Tab-separated table of C-alpha atoms in Angstrom:
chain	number	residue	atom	x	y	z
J	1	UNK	CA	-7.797	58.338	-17.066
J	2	UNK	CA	-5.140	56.190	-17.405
J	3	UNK	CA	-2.311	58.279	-15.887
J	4	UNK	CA	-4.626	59.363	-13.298
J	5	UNK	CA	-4.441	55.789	-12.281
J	6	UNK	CA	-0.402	55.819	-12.566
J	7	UNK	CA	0.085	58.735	-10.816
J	8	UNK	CA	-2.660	57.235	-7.732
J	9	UNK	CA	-0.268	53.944	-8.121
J	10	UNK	CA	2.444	55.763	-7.992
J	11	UNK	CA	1.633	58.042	-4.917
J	12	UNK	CA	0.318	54.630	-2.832
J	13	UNK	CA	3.929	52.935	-4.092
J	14	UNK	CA	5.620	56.054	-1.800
J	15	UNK	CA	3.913	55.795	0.592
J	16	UNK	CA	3.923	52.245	1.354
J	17	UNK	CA	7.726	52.546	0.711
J	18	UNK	CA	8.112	54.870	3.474
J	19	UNK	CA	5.742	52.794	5.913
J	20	UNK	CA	7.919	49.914	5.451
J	21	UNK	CA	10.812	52.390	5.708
J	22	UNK	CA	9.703	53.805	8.987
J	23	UNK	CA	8.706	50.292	10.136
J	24	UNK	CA	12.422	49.466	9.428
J	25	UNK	CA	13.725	51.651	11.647
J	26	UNK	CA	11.071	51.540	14.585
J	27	UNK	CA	12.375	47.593	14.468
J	28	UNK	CA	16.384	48.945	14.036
J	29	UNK	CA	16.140	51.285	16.802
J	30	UNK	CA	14.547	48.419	19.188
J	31	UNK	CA	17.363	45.694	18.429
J	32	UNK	CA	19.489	48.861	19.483
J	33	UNK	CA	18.000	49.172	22.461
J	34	UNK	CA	18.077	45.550	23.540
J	35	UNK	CA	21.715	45.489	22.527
J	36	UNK	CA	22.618	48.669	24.931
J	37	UNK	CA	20.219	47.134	27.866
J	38	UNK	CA	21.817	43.602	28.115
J	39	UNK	CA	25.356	44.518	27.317
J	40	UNK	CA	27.699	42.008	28.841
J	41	UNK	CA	24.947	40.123	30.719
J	42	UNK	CA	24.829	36.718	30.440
J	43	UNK	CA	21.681	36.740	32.085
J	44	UNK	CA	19.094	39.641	33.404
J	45	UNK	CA	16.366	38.225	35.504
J	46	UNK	CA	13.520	40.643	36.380
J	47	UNK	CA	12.376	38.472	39.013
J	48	UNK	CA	14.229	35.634	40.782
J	49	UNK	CA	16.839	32.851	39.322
J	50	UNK	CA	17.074	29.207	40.378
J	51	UNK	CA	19.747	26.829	39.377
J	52	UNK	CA	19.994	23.335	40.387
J	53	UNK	CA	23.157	20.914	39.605
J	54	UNK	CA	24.466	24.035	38.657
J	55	UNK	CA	27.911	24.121	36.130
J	56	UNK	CA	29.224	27.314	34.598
J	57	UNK	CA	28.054	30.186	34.015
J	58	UNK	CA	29.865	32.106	31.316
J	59	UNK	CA	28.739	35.804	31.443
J	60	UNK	CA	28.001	38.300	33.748
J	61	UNK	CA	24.429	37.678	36.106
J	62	UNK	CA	22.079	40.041	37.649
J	63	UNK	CA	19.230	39.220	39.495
J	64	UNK	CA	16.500	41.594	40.876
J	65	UNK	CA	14.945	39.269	43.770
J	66	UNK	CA	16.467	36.293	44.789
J	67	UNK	CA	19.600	33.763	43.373
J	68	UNK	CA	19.410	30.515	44.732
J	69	UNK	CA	22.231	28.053	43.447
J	70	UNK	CA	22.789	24.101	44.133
J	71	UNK	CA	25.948	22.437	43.049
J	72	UNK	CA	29.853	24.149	42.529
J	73	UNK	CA	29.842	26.128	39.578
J	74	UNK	CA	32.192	29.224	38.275
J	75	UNK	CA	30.297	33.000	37.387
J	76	UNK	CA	32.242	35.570	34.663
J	77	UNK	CA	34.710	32.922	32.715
J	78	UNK	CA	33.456	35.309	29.708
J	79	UNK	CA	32.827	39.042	31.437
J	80	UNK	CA	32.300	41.347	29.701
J	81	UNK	CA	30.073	43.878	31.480
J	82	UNK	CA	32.636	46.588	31.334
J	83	UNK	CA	32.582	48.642	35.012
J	84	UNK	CA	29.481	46.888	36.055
J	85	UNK	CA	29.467	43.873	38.515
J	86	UNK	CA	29.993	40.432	37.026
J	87	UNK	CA	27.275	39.547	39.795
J	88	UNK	CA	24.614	41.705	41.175
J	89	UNK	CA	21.655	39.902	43.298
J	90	UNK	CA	19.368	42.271	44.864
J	91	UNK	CA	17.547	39.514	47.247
J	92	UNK	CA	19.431	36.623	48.701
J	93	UNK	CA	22.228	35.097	47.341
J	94	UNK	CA	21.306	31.301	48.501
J	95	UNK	CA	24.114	28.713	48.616
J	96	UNK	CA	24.409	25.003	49.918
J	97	UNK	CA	25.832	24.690	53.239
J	98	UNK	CA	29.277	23.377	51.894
J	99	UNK	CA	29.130	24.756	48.596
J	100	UNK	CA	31.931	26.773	47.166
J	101	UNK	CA	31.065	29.113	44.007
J	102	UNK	CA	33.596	31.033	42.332
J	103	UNK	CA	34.100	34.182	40.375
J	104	UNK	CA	36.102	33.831	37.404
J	105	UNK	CA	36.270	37.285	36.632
J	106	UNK	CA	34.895	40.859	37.599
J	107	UNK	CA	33.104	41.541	40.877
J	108	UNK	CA	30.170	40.581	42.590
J	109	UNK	CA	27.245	43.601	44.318
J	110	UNK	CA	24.842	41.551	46.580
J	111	UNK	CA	23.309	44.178	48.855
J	112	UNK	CA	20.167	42.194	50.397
J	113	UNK	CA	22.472	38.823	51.021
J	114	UNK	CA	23.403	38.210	54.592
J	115	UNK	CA	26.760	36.834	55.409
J	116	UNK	CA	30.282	36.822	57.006
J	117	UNK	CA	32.944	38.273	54.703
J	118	UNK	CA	36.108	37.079	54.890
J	119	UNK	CA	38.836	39.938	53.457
J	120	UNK	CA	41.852	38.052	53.615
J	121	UNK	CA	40.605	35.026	51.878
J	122	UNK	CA	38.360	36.771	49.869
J	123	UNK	CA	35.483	34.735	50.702
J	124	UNK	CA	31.926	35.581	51.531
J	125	UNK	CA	29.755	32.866	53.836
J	126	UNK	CA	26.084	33.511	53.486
J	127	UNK	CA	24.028	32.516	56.250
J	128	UNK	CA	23.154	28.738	55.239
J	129	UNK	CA	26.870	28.069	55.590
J	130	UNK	CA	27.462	28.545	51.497
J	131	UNK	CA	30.969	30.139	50.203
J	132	UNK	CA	31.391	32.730	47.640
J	133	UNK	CA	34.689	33.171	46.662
J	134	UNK	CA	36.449	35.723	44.222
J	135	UNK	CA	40.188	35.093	44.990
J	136	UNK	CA	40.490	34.022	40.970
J	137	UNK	CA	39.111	37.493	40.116
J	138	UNK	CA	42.156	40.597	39.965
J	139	UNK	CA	39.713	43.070	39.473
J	140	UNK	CA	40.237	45.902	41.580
J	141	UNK	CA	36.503	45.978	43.264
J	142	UNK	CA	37.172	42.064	43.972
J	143	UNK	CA	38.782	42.199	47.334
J	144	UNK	CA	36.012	44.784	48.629
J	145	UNK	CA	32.475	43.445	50.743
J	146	UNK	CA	30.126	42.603	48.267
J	147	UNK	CA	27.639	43.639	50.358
J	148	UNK	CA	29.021	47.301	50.529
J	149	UNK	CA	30.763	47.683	46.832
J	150	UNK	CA	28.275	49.711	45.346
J	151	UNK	CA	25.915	51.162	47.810
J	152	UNK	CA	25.840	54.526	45.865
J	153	UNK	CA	24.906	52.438	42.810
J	154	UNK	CA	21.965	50.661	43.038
J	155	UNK	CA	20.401	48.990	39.522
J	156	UNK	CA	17.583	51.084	38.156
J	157	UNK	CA	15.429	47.994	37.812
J	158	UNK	CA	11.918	49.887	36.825
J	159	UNK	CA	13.513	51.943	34.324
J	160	UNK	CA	15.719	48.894	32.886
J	161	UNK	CA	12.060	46.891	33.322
J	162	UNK	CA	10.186	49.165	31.158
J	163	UNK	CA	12.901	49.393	28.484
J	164	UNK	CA	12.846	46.181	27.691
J	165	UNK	CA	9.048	45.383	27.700
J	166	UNK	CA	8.903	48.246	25.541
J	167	UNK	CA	11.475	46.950	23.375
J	168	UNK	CA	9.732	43.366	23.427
J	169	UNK	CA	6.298	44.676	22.520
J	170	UNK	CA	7.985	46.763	19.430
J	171	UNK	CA	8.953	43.358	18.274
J	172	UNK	CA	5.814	41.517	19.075
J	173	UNK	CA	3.229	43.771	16.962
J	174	UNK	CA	5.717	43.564	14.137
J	175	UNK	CA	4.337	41.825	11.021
J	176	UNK	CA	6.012	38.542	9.641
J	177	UNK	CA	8.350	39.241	6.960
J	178	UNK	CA	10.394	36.149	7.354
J	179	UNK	CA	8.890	32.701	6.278
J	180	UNK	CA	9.398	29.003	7.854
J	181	UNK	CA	9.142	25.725	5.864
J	182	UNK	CA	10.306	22.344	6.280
J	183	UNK	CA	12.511	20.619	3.644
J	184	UNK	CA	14.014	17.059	3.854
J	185	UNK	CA	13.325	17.063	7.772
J	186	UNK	CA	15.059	20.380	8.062
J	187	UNK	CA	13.293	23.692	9.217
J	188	UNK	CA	14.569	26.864	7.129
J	189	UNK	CA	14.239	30.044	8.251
J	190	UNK	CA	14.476	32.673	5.067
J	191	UNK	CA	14.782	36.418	4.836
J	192	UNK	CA	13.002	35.945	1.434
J	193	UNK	CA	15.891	37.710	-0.333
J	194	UNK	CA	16.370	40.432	2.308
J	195	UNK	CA	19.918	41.676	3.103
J	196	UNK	CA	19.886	44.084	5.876
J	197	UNK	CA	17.493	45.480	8.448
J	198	UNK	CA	15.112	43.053	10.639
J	199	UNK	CA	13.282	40.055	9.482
J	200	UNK	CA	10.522	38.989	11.840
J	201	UNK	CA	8.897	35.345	11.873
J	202	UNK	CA	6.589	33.843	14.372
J	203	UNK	CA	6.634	30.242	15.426
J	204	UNK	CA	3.370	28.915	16.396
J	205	UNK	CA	3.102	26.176	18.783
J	206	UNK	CA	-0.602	25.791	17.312
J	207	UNK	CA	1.650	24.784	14.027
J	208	UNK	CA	2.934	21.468	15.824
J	209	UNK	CA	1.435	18.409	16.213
J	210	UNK	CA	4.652	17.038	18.093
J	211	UNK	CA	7.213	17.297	16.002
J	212	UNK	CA	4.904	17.293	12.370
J	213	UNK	CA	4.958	21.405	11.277
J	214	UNK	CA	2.297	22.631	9.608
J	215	UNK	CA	3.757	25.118	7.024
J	216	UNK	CA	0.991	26.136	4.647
J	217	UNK	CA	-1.105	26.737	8.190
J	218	UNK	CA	-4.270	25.522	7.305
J	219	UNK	CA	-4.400	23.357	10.445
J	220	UNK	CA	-4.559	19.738	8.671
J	221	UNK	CA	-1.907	17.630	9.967
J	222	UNK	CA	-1.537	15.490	6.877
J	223	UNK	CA	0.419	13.823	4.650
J	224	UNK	CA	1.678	17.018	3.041
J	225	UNK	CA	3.307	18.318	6.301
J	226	UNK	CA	6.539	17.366	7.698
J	227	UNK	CA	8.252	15.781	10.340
J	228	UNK	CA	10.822	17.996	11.538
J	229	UNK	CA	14.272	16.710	12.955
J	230	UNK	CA	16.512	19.454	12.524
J	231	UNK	CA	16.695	23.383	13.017
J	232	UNK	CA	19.673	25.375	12.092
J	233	UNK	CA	19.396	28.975	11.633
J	234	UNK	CA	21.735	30.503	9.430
J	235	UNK	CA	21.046	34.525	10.112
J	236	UNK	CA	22.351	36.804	6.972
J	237	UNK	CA	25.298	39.232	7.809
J	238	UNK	CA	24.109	43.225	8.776
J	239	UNK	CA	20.895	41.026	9.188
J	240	UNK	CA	19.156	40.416	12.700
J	241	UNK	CA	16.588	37.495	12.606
J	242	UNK	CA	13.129	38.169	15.492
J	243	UNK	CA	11.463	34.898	15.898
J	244	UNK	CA	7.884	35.660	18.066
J	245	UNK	CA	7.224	32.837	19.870
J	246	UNK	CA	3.370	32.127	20.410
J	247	UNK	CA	1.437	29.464	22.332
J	248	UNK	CA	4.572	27.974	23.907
J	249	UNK	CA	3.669	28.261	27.491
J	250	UNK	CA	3.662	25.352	29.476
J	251	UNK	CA	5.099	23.724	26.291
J	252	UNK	CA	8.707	23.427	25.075
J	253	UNK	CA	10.282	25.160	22.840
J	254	UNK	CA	11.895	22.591	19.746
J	255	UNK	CA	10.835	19.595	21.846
J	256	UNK	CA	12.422	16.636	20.521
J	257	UNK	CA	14.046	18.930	17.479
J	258	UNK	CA	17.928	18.967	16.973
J	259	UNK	CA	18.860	22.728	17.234
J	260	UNK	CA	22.526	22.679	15.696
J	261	UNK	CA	24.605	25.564	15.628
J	262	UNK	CA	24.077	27.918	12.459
J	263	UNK	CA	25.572	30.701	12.453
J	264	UNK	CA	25.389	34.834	12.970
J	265	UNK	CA	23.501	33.264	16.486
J	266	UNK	CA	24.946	37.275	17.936
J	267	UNK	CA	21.974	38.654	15.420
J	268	UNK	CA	19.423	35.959	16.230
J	269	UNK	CA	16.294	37.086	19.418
J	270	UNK	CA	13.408	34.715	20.561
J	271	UNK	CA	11.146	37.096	21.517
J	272	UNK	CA	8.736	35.656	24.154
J	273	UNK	CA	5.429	37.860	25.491
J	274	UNK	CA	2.678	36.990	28.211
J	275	UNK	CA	0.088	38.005	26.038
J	276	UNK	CA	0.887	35.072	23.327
J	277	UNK	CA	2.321	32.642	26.205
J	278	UNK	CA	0.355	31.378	29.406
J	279	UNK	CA	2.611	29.226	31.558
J	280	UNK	CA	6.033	28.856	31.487
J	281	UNK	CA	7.984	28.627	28.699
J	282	UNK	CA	10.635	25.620	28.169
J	283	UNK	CA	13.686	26.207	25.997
J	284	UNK	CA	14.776	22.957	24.307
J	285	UNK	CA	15.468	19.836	25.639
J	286	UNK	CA	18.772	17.966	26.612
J	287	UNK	CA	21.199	19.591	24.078
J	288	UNK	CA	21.943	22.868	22.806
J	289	UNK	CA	19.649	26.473	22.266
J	290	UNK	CA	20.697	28.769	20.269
J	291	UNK	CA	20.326	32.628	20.277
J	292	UNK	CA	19.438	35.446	22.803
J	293	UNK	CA	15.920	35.515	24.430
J	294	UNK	CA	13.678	38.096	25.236
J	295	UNK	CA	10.951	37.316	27.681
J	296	UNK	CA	10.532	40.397	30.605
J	297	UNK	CA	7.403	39.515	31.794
J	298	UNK	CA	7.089	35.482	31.036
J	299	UNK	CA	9.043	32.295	33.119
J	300	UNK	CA	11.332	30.663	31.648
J	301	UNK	CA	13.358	27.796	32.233
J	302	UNK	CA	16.047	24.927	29.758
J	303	UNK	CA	14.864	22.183	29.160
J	304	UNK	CA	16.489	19.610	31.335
J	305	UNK	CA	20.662	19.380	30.301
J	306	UNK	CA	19.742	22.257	27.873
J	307	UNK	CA	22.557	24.752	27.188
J	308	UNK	CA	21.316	28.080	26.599
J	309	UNK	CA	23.921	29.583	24.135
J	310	UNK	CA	23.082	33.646	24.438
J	311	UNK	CA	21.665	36.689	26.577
J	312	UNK	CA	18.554	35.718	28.419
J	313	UNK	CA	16.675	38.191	29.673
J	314	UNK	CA	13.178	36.487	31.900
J	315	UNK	CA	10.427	37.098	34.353
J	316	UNK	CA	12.027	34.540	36.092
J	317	UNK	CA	14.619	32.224	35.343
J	318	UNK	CA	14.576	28.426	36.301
J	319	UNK	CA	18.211	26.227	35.181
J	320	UNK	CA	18.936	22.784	35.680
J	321	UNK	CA	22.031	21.119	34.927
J	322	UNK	CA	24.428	22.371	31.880
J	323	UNK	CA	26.258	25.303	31.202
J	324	UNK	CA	25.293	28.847	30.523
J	325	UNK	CA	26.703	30.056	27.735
J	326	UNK	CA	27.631	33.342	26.868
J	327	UNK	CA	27.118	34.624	23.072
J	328	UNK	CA	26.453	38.101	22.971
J	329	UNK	CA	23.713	39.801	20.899
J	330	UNK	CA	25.563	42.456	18.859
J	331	UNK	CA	23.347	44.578	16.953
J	332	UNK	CA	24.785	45.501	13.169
J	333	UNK	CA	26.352	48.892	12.699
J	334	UNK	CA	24.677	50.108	10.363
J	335	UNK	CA	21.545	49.664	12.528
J	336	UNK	CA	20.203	53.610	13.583
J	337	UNK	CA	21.212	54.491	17.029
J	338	UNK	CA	18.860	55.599	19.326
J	339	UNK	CA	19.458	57.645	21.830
J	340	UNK	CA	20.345	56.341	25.716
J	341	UNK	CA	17.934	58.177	28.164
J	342	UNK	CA	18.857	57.900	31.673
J	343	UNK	CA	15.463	55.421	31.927
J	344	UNK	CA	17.423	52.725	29.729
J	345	UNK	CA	20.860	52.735	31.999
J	346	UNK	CA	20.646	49.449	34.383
J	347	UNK	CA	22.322	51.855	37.047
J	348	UNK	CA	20.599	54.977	38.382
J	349	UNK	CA	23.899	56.930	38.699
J	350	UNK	CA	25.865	55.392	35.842
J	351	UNK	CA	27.287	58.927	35.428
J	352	UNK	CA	28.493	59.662	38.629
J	353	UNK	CA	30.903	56.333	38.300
J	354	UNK	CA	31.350	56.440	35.278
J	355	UNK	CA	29.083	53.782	34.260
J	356	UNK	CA	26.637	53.667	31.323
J	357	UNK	CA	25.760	51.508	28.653
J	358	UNK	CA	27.745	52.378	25.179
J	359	UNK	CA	27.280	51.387	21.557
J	360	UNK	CA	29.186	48.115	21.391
J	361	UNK	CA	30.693	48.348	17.789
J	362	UNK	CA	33.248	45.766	18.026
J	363	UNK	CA	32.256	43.737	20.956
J	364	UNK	CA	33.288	40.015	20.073
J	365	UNK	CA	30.629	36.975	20.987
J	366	UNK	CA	32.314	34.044	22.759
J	367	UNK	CA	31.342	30.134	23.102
J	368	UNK	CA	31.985	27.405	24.957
């Protein structure tokens, strides 16, 4: 009887091994994915993008509807989208009647933007009297119309859409592996001993009672919970942390906590989904965020003077004041590849120009 029972424990140990195996990569293969879909893009709105007192920002931008911005700024000081435009905006490119933005580097696609352009000065006037300029820029597609640069190349914006919802559910019905406790009036984020592959936490909002975190979760705001004053997130190397963010609509996200810098912030995602988020959701508040977010399908906006430092990828994306910062998400190597179907390229004939998303093995993150 008694090795019928080891062998039964033995047979349930392999095959809970492999679930967590096959979980594993299921989680591997979408960090892959998310990697391949935002590569270079400083920001990926599904929807439109808003920015008001508007400074730098650092990576490449594409926007599906409309890009309204207010104030002087400077697009691409970091590009790195390859062959792909360091600005795309498929609705209106809005600027202030005697506002002059600039492209740092790359080259700008805005086919549903109305304007004069200007070839010898290399500047485009939208309608409202606004000037886009990309005189600074020596890449070859810069002196062309942006209007006309790529009409043969249009961004496959249902295709890229569904990827990345996909991708964001994948992480979403993922089961916490990760755990989050308070200590001194610091937050800690472990892997519980875990040294490659995906650790997933979730960060309640239902856990805060302002800035007091309830880490055993039984709901009692008491004298055995913390206040917390700090968050710095330290990610493991050849480890990528998920944090699922719940309950944060219409709330912000680390309100009133000091987000310092950490480090591995290339292998760090907020992943941010409808279902678990009614109402927009605010990132931080007057200093620095850190890591790439994920949020398809949910608005987001900074928290007033809050510099986003990573890929943001949003229904639609509201910015006021501060820099955008570009730290790219680089997914570890020895993460499994997945395979690139023409339904995860951003452009619908990435082969004809020779366009398409690669593996990014050595791809370097930048700061401010």
């Amino acid at each position: 009887m008694t090795r019928r029972i080891h062998i039964s424990l033995a047979i349930v140990s392999t095959f809970l091994g492999a679930g967590l195996a096959h979980a594993q990569t299921t989680l591997e293969s979408a960090i892959v994915q998310f990697d391949q879909l935002t590569q270079g893009y400083n920001l990926i709105s599904l929807g439109n993008a808003s920015f008001t007192q508007y400074g730098d920002t650092q990576g490449a931008v594409a926007v599906r509807g409309d890009l309204t911005l207010n104030g002087a700024g400077q697009i691409g000081e970091h590009y790195s989208a390859g062959s792909k435009p360091s600005l795309y905006v498929g609705g209106q490119l809005h600027l202030q009647s005697g506002q002059h933005t600039h492209m740092k580097l790359g080259y700008a696609y805005l086919p549903g933007t109305s304007g004069t352009w200007d070839e010898t000065q290399r500047v485009f006037t939208t309608t409202s009297g606004g000037k886009f300029s990309t005189i600074n820029s020596d890449h070859p597609l810069a002196g062309t119309n942006p209007t006309s640069t790529l009409d043969a190349a249009p961004f496959n914006w249902d295709s890229l859409s569904a990827g990345l919802v996909s991708v964001s559910n994948t992480l979403a019905s993922a089961a916490s592996t990760g755990t989050i406790n308070v200590s001194g009036g610091n937050m800690v984020l472990s892997a519980n001993g875990q040294t490659s592959g995906v650790v997933v936490f979730t960060l309640d909002a239902n856990a805060f009672k302002g800035s007091i975190y309830d880490a055993n979760g039984d709901g009692v705001f008491d004298q055995n919970n913390e206040r917390v004053n700090n968050l710095s997130i330290n990610v493991p190397e050849n480890v990528v942390f998920v944090i699922n963010v719940k309950n944060f609509g219409g709330k912000t996200l680390l309100q009133d906590i000091n987000f310092n810098t950490g480090s591995g912030n290339e292998r760090l995602l907020w992943n941010i989904t409808p279902e678990d988020n009614n109402g927009t959701v605010t990132l931080g508040n007057r200093a620095n965020f850190y890591g790439s977010v994920l949020a398809p399908l949910v608005d987001l906006k900074n928290g007033q003077n809050t510099a986003p430092n990573g890929q943001i990828v949003a229904g639609n994306y509201t910015h006021h004041g501060a820099e955008l910062h570009q730290i790219e998400f680089i997914a570890p190597v020895a993460f499994s590849p997945v395979p690139e179907p023409a339904t995860f390229g951003v452009f619908g004939v990435a082969a004809t120009l020779g366009i398409a998303f690669g593996r990014r093995g050595g791809r370097r993150s930048t700061t401010a």
